[in-house]
Short mmCIF file of C-alpha atoms in Angstrom, two decimals:
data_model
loop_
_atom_site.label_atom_id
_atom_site.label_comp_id
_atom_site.label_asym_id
_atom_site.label_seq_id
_atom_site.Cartn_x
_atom_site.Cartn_y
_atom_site.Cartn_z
CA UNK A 1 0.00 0.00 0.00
CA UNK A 2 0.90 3.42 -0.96
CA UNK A 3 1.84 5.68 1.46
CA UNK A 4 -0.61 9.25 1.71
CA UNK A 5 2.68 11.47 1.36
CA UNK A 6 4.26 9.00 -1.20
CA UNK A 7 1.06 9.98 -3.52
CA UNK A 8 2.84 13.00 -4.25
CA UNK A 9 6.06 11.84 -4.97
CA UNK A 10 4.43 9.76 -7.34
CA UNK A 11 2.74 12.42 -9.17
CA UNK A 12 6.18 14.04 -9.85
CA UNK A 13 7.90 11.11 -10.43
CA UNK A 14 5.84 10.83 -13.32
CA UNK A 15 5.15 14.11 -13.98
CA UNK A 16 4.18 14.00 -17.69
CA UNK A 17 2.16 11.27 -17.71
CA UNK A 18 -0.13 12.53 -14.98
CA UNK A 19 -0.82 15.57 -16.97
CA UNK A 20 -1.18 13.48 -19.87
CA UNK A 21 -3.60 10.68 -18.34
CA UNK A 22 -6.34 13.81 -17.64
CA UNK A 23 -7.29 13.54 -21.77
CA UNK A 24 -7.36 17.07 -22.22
CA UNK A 25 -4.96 19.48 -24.06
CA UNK A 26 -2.30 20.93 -21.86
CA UNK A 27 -0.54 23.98 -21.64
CA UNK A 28 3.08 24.83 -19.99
CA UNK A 29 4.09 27.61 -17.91
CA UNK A 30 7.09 28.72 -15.83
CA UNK A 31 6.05 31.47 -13.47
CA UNK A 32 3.42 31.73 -10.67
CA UNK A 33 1.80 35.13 -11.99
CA UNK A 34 0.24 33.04 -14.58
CA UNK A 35 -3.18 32.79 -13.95
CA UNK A 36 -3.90 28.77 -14.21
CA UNK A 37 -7.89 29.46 -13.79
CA UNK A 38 -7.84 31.09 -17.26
CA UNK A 39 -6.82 27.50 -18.95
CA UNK A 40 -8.40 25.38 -16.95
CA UNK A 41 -11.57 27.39 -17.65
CA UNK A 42 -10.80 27.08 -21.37
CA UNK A 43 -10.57 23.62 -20.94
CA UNK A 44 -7.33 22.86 -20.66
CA UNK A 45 -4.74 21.23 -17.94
CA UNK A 46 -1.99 24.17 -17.09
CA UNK A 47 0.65 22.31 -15.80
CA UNK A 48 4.26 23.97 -14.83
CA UNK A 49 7.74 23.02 -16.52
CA UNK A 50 10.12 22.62 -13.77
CA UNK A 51 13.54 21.73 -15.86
CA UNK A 52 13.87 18.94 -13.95
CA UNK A 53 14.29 16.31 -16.24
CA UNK A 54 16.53 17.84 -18.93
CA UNK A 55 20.12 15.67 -19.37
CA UNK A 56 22.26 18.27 -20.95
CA UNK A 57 22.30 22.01 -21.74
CA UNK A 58 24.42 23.04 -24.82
CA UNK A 59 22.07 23.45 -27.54
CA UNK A 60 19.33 25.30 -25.69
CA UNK A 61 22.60 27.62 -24.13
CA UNK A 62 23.59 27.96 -28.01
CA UNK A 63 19.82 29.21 -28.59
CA UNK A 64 20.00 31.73 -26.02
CA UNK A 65 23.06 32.23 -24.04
CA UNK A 66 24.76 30.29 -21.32
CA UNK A 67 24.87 32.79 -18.70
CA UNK A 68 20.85 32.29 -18.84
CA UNK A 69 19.33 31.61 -15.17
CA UNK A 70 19.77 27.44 -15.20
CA UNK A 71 16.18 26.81 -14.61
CA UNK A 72 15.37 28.89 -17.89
CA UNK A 73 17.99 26.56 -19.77
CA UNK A 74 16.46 23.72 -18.07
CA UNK A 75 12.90 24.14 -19.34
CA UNK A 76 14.25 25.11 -22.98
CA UNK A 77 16.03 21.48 -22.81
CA UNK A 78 13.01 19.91 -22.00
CA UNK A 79 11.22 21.11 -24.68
CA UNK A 80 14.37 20.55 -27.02
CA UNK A 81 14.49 16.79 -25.80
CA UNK A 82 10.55 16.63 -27.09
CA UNK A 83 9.81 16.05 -22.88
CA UNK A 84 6.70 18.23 -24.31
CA UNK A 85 6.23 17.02 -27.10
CA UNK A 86 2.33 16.17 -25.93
CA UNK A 87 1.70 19.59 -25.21
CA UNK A 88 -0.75 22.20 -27.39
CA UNK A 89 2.51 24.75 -26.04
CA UNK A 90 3.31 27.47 -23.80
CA UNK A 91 2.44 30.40 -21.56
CA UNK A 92 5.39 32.38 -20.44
CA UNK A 93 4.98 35.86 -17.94
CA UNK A 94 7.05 38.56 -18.66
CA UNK A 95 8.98 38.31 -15.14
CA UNK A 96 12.66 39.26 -16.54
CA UNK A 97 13.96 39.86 -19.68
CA UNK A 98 15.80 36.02 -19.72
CA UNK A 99 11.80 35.29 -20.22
CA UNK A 100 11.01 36.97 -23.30
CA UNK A 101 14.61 35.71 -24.79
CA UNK A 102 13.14 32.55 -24.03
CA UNK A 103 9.50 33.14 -25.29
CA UNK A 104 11.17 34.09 -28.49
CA UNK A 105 13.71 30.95 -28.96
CA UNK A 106 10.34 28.69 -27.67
CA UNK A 107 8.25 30.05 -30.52
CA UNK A 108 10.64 29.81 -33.38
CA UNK A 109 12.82 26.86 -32.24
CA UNK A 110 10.01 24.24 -30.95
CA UNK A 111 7.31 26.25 -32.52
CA UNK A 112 4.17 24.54 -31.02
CA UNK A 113 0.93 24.91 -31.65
CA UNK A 114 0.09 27.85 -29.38
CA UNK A 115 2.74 30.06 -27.66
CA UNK A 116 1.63 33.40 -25.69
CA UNK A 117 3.99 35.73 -24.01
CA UNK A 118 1.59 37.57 -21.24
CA UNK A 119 2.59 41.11 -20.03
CA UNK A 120 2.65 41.55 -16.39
CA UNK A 121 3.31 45.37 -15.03
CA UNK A 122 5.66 45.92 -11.99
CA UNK A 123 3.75 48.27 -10.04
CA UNK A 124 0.58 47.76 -7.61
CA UNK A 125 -1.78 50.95 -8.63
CA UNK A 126 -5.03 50.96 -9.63
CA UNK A 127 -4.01 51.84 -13.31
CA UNK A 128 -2.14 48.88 -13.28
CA UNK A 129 -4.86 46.62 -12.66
CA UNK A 130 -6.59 47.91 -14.66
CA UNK A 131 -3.89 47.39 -17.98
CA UNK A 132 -3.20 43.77 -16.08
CA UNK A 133 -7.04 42.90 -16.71
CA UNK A 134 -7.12 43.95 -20.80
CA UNK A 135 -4.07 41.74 -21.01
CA UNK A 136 -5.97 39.08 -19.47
CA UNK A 137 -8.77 39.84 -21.64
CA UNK A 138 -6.24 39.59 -24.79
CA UNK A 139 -5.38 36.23 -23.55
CA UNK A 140 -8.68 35.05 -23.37
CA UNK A 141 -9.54 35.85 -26.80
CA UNK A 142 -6.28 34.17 -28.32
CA UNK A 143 -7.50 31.18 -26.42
CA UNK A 144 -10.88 31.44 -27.54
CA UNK A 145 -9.35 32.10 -31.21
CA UNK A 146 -7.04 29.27 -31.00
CA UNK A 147 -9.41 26.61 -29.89
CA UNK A 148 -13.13 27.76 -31.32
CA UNK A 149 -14.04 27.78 -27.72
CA UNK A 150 -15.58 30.61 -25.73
CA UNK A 151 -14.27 31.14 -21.90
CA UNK A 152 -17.70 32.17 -19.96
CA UNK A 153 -17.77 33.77 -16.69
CA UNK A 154 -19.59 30.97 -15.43
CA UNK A 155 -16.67 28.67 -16.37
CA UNK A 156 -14.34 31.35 -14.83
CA UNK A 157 -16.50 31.46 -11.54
CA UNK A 158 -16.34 27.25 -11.19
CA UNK A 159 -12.49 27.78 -11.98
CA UNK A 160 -11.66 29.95 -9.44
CA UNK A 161 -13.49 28.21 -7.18
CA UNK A 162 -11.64 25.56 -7.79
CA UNK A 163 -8.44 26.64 -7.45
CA UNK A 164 -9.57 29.02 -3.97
CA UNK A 165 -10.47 25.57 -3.05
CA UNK A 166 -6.32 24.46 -3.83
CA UNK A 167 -5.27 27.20 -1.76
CA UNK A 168 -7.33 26.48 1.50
CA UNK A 169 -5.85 23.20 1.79
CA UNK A 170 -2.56 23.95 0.98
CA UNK A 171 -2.66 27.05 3.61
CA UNK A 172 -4.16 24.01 6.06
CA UNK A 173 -0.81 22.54 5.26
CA UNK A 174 1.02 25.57 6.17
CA UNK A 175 -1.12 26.36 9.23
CA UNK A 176 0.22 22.83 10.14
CA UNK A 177 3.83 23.52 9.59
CA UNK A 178 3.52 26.29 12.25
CA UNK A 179 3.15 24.13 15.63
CA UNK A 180 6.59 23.36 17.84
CA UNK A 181 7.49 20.17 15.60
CA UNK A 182 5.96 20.33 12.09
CA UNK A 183 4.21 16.73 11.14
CA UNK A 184 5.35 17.40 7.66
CA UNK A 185 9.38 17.21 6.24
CA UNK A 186 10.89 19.94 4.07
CA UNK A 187 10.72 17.32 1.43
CA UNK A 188 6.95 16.37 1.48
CA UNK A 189 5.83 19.94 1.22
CA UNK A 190 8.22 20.40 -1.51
CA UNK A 191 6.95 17.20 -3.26
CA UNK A 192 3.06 18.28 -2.01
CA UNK A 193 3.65 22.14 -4.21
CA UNK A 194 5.27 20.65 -6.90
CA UNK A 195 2.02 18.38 -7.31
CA UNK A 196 -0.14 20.70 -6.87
CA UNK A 197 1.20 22.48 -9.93
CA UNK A 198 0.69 19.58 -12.51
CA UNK A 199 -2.36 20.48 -13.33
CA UNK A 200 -5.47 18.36 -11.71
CA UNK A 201 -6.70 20.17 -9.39
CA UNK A 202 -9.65 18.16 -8.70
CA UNK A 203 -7.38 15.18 -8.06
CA UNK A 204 -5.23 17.00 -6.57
CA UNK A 205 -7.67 18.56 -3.77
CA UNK A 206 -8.78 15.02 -2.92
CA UNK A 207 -5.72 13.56 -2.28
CA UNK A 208 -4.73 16.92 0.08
CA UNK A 209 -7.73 16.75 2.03
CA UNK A 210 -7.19 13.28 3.09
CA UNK A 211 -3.63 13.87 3.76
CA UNK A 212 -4.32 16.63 5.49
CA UNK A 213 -7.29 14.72 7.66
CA UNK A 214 -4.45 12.22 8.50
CA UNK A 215 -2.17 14.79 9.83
CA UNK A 216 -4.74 16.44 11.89
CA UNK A 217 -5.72 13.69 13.93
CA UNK A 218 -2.36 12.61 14.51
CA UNK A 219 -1.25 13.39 18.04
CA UNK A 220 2.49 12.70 17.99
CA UNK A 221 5.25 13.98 20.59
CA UNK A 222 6.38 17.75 20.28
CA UNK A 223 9.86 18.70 19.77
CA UNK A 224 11.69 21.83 19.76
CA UNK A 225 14.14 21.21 16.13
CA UNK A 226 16.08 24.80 15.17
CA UNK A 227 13.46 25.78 12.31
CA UNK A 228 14.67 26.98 8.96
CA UNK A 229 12.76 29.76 6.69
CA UNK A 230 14.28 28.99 3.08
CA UNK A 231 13.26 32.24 0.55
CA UNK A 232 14.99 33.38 -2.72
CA UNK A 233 14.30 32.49 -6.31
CA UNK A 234 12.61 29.51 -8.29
CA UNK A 235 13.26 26.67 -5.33
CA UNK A 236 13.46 22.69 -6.35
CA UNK A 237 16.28 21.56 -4.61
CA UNK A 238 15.55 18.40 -2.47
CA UNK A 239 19.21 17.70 -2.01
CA UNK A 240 19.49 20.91 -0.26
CA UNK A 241 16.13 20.33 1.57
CA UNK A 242 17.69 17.21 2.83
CA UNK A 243 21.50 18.33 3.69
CA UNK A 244 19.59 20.96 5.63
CA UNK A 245 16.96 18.80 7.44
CA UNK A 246 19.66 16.09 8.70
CA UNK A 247 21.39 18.43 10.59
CA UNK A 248 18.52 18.09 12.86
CA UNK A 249 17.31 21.45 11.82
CA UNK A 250 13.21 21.33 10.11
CA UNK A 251 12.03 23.52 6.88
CA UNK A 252 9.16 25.18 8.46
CA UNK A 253 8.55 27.48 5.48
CA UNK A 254 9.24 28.29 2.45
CA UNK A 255 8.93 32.03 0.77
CA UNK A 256 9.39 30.45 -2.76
CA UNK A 257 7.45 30.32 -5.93
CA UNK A 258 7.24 26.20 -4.81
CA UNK A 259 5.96 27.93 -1.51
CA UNK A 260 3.66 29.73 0.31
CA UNK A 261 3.99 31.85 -2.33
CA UNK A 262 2.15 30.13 -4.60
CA UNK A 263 -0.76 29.27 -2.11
CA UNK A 264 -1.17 32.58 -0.48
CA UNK A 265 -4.67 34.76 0.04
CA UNK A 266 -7.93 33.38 -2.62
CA UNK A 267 -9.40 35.08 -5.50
CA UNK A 268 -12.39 37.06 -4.92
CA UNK A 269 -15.40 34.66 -6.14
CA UNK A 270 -18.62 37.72 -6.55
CA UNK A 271 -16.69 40.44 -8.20
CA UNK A 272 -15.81 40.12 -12.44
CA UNK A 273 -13.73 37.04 -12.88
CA UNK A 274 -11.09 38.56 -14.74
CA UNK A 275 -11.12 41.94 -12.97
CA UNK A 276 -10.35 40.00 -9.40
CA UNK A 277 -7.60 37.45 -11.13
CA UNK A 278 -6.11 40.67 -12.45
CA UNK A 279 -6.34 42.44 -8.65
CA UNK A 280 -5.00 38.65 -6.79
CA UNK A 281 -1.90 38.37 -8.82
CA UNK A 282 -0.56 41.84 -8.64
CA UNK A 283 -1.58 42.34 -5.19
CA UNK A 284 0.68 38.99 -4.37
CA UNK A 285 3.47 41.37 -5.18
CA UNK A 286 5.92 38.07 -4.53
CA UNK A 287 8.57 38.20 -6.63
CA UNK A 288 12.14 40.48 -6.76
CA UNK A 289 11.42 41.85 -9.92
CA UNK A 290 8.01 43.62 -8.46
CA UNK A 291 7.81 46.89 -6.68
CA UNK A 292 7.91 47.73 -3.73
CA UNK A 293 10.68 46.12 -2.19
CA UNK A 294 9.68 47.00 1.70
CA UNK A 295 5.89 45.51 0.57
CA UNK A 296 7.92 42.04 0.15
CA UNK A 297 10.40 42.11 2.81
CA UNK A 298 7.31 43.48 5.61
CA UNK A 299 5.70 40.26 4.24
CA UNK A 300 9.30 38.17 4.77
CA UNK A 301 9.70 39.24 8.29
CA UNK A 302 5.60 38.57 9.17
CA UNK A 303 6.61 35.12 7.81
CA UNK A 304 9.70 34.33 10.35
CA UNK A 305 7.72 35.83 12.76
CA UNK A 306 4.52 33.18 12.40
CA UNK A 307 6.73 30.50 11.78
CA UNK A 308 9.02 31.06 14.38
CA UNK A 309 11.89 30.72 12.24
CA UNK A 310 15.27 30.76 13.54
CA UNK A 311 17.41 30.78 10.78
CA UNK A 312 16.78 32.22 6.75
CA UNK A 313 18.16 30.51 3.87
CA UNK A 314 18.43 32.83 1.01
CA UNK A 315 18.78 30.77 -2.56
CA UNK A 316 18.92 32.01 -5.93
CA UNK A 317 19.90 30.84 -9.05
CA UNK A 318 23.25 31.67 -10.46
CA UNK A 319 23.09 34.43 -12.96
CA UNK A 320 18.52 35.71 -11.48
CA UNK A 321 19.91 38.61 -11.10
CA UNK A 322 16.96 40.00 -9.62
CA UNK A 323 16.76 38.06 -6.52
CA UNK A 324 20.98 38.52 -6.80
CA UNK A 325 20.68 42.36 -6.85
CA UNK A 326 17.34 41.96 -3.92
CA UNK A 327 19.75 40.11 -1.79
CA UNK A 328 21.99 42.74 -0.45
CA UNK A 329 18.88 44.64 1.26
CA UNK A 330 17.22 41.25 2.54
CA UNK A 331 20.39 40.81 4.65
CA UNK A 332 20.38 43.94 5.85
CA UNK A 333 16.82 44.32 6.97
CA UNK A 334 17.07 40.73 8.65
CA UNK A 335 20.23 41.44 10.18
CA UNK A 336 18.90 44.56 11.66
CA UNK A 337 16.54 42.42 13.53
CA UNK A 338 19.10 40.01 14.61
CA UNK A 339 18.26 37.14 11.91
CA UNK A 340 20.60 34.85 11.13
CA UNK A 341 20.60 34.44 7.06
CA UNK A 342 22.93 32.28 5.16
CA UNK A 343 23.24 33.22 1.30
CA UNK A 344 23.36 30.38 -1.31
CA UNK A 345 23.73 30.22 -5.03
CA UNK A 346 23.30 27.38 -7.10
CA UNK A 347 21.83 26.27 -10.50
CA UNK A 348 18.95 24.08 -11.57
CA UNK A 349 21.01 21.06 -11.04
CA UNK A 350 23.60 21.17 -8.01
CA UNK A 351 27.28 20.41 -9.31
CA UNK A 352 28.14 22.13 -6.36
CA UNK A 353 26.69 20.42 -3.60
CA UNK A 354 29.63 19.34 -1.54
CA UNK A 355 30.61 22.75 -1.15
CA UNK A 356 26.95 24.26 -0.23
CA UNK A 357 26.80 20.82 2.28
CA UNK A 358 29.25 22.00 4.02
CA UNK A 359 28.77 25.56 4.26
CA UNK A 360 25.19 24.85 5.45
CA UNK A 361 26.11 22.33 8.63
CA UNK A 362 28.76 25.17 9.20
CA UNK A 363 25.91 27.43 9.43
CA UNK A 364 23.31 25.23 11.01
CA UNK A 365 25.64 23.40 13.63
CA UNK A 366 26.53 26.54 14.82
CA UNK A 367 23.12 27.76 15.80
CA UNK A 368 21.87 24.66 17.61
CA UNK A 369 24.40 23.38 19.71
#
């Protein structure tokens, strides 16, 4: 019999074919400002590339450049080694500049069937919004173009619903992770957000809730492990999650795109469908390339203070230079209020994971004993 949190792991084990297995056309995205209730409510399964499973590099650094962020090369491979080959194609945000390079090589390299490169504004005003929603609105009706379908409000109503209904039990989860001694590993949450972006929600949910029903009604002994905070950029490192959690130390949270970020606050469900998915996903204001900075690192220290972390992790990606140029002022602001914060880069896959293993029980061992 299957273990509940092995259900997950299974899911990403075999990532692809439980996107496929749901019979209806799928679409690929890379960033967490894309609004997945849009495609679902056009039908299809959005499902996110995570770069995971590409062998080799070269060509797709040829295509674009290979000082690219490694997760960006990562994808590119995948879709170079025909890992998405079952795909109708591609959403991609514009989130940095490294994006639209790759929008463009996407398009004209792999050129599948339907390819959209969706504007996203920087700022949090109410003109913004406003030009966030007509985007939204020219998305719709490339959709609707591309597949002779037409994307009601009704359909956007059940689909929001829906996925409101993905965030409650993944902020269950979280709520969870909060006690002395979290039921749940670093590496089950990271395998529980990395399923619940593969598209099937409704399968999804099900599976959660019972998990989750498990977990509440366990009543196991409480310990008192140091507790880790891990924030940065795009985060899918579970050799890192484990180096750090057999110290003795426990993830408790993560402020990462395969985080909390990504199940944070709910859509609006009685205001205009597109109007509140425009207002949720700019008013997340989550990522380093957004403005304000002090909106994001408020919302950092609220986290460390209800998780009762001891310790930050900051990660990014070799060559994101946005989270690399947001780093300098995260350390300072945490250091101000006596954090302790431990900067790591890395890449997509860790070649340098001997070094960051020891750097990390350095900086862990230190702390608890």
């Amino acid at each position: 019999m299957i273990e509940q949190a092995e259900i997950f792991a299974l899911m990403n084990r075999n990532r692809t074919e439980f996107v496929k297995s749901s019979g209806r056309p799928a679409i690929g995205w890379l960033s967490i400002y894309t609004p997945e209730e849009i495609l679902d409510a056009a039908g299809l399964v959005p499902f996110r590339i995570t770069g995971e499973f590409a062998q080799n590099t070269s060509e797709a650094g040829s295509m674009l450049c290979s000082n690219f962020c490694s997760y960006l090369l990562h994808s590119l491979s995948e879709g170079i080694e025909g890992i998405y080959d079952f795909a109708d194609g591609i959403v991609i945000v514009d989130e940095c500049d490294w994006r639209k390079r790759l929008y463009e090589a996407w398009k004209k390299q792999l050129n599948p069937p339907f390819t959209y490169f969706l504007e996203l504004p920087k700022v949090i005003t109410p003109e913004s919004k406003a030009y966030f929603r007509l985007q939204l609105k020219k998305w719709v009706a490339a959709l609707e173009s591309h597949y002779q379908i037409q994307i009601t409000d009704e359909a956007l109503r059940r689909s929001i619903s829906l996925h409101n209904e993905t965030r409650t039990l993944l902020q269950r989860l979280y709520k969870l992770r909060q006690s002395e001694s979290s039921p749940v590993t670093g590496m089950e949450a990271l395998q529980i957000m990395k399923a619940a972006t593969a598209g099937r929600k409704e399968e999804f949910n099900r599976e959660l809730a019972r998990f989750l029903d498990d977990l509440e009604a366990r009543n196991e002994p409480q310990t008192k492990p140091h507790r880790v905070l891990v924030c940065g950029s795009y985060f899918d490192q579970p050799e890192l999650v484990e180096i750090i959690e057999r110290t003795g130390a426990q993830i408790v949270c993560e402020d990462t795109s395969f985080g909390i970020k990504y199940a944070e606050g709910r859509i609006e469900e009685n205001e205009d469908p597109l109007t509140a998915i425009a207002d949720y996903y700019l008013e997340k204001a989550t990522c380093a390339r957004m403005y304000d900075s002090d909106i994001r690192l408020n919302h950092l220290l609220d986290l460390i203070k209800t998780y009762k972390a001891d310790s930050v992790i900051y990660f990014t990606l070799k060559f994101c230079d946005i989270y690399l140029m947001d780093y300098p002022y995260v350390m300072s602001r945490l250091q101000q209020q006596g954090i302790s914060v431990l900067f790591i880069e890395g890449e997509q896959q860790m070649s340098n994971i001997q070094s960051i293993k020891t750097r990390v029980q350095t900086f862990l061992e230190t702390r608890m004993f």
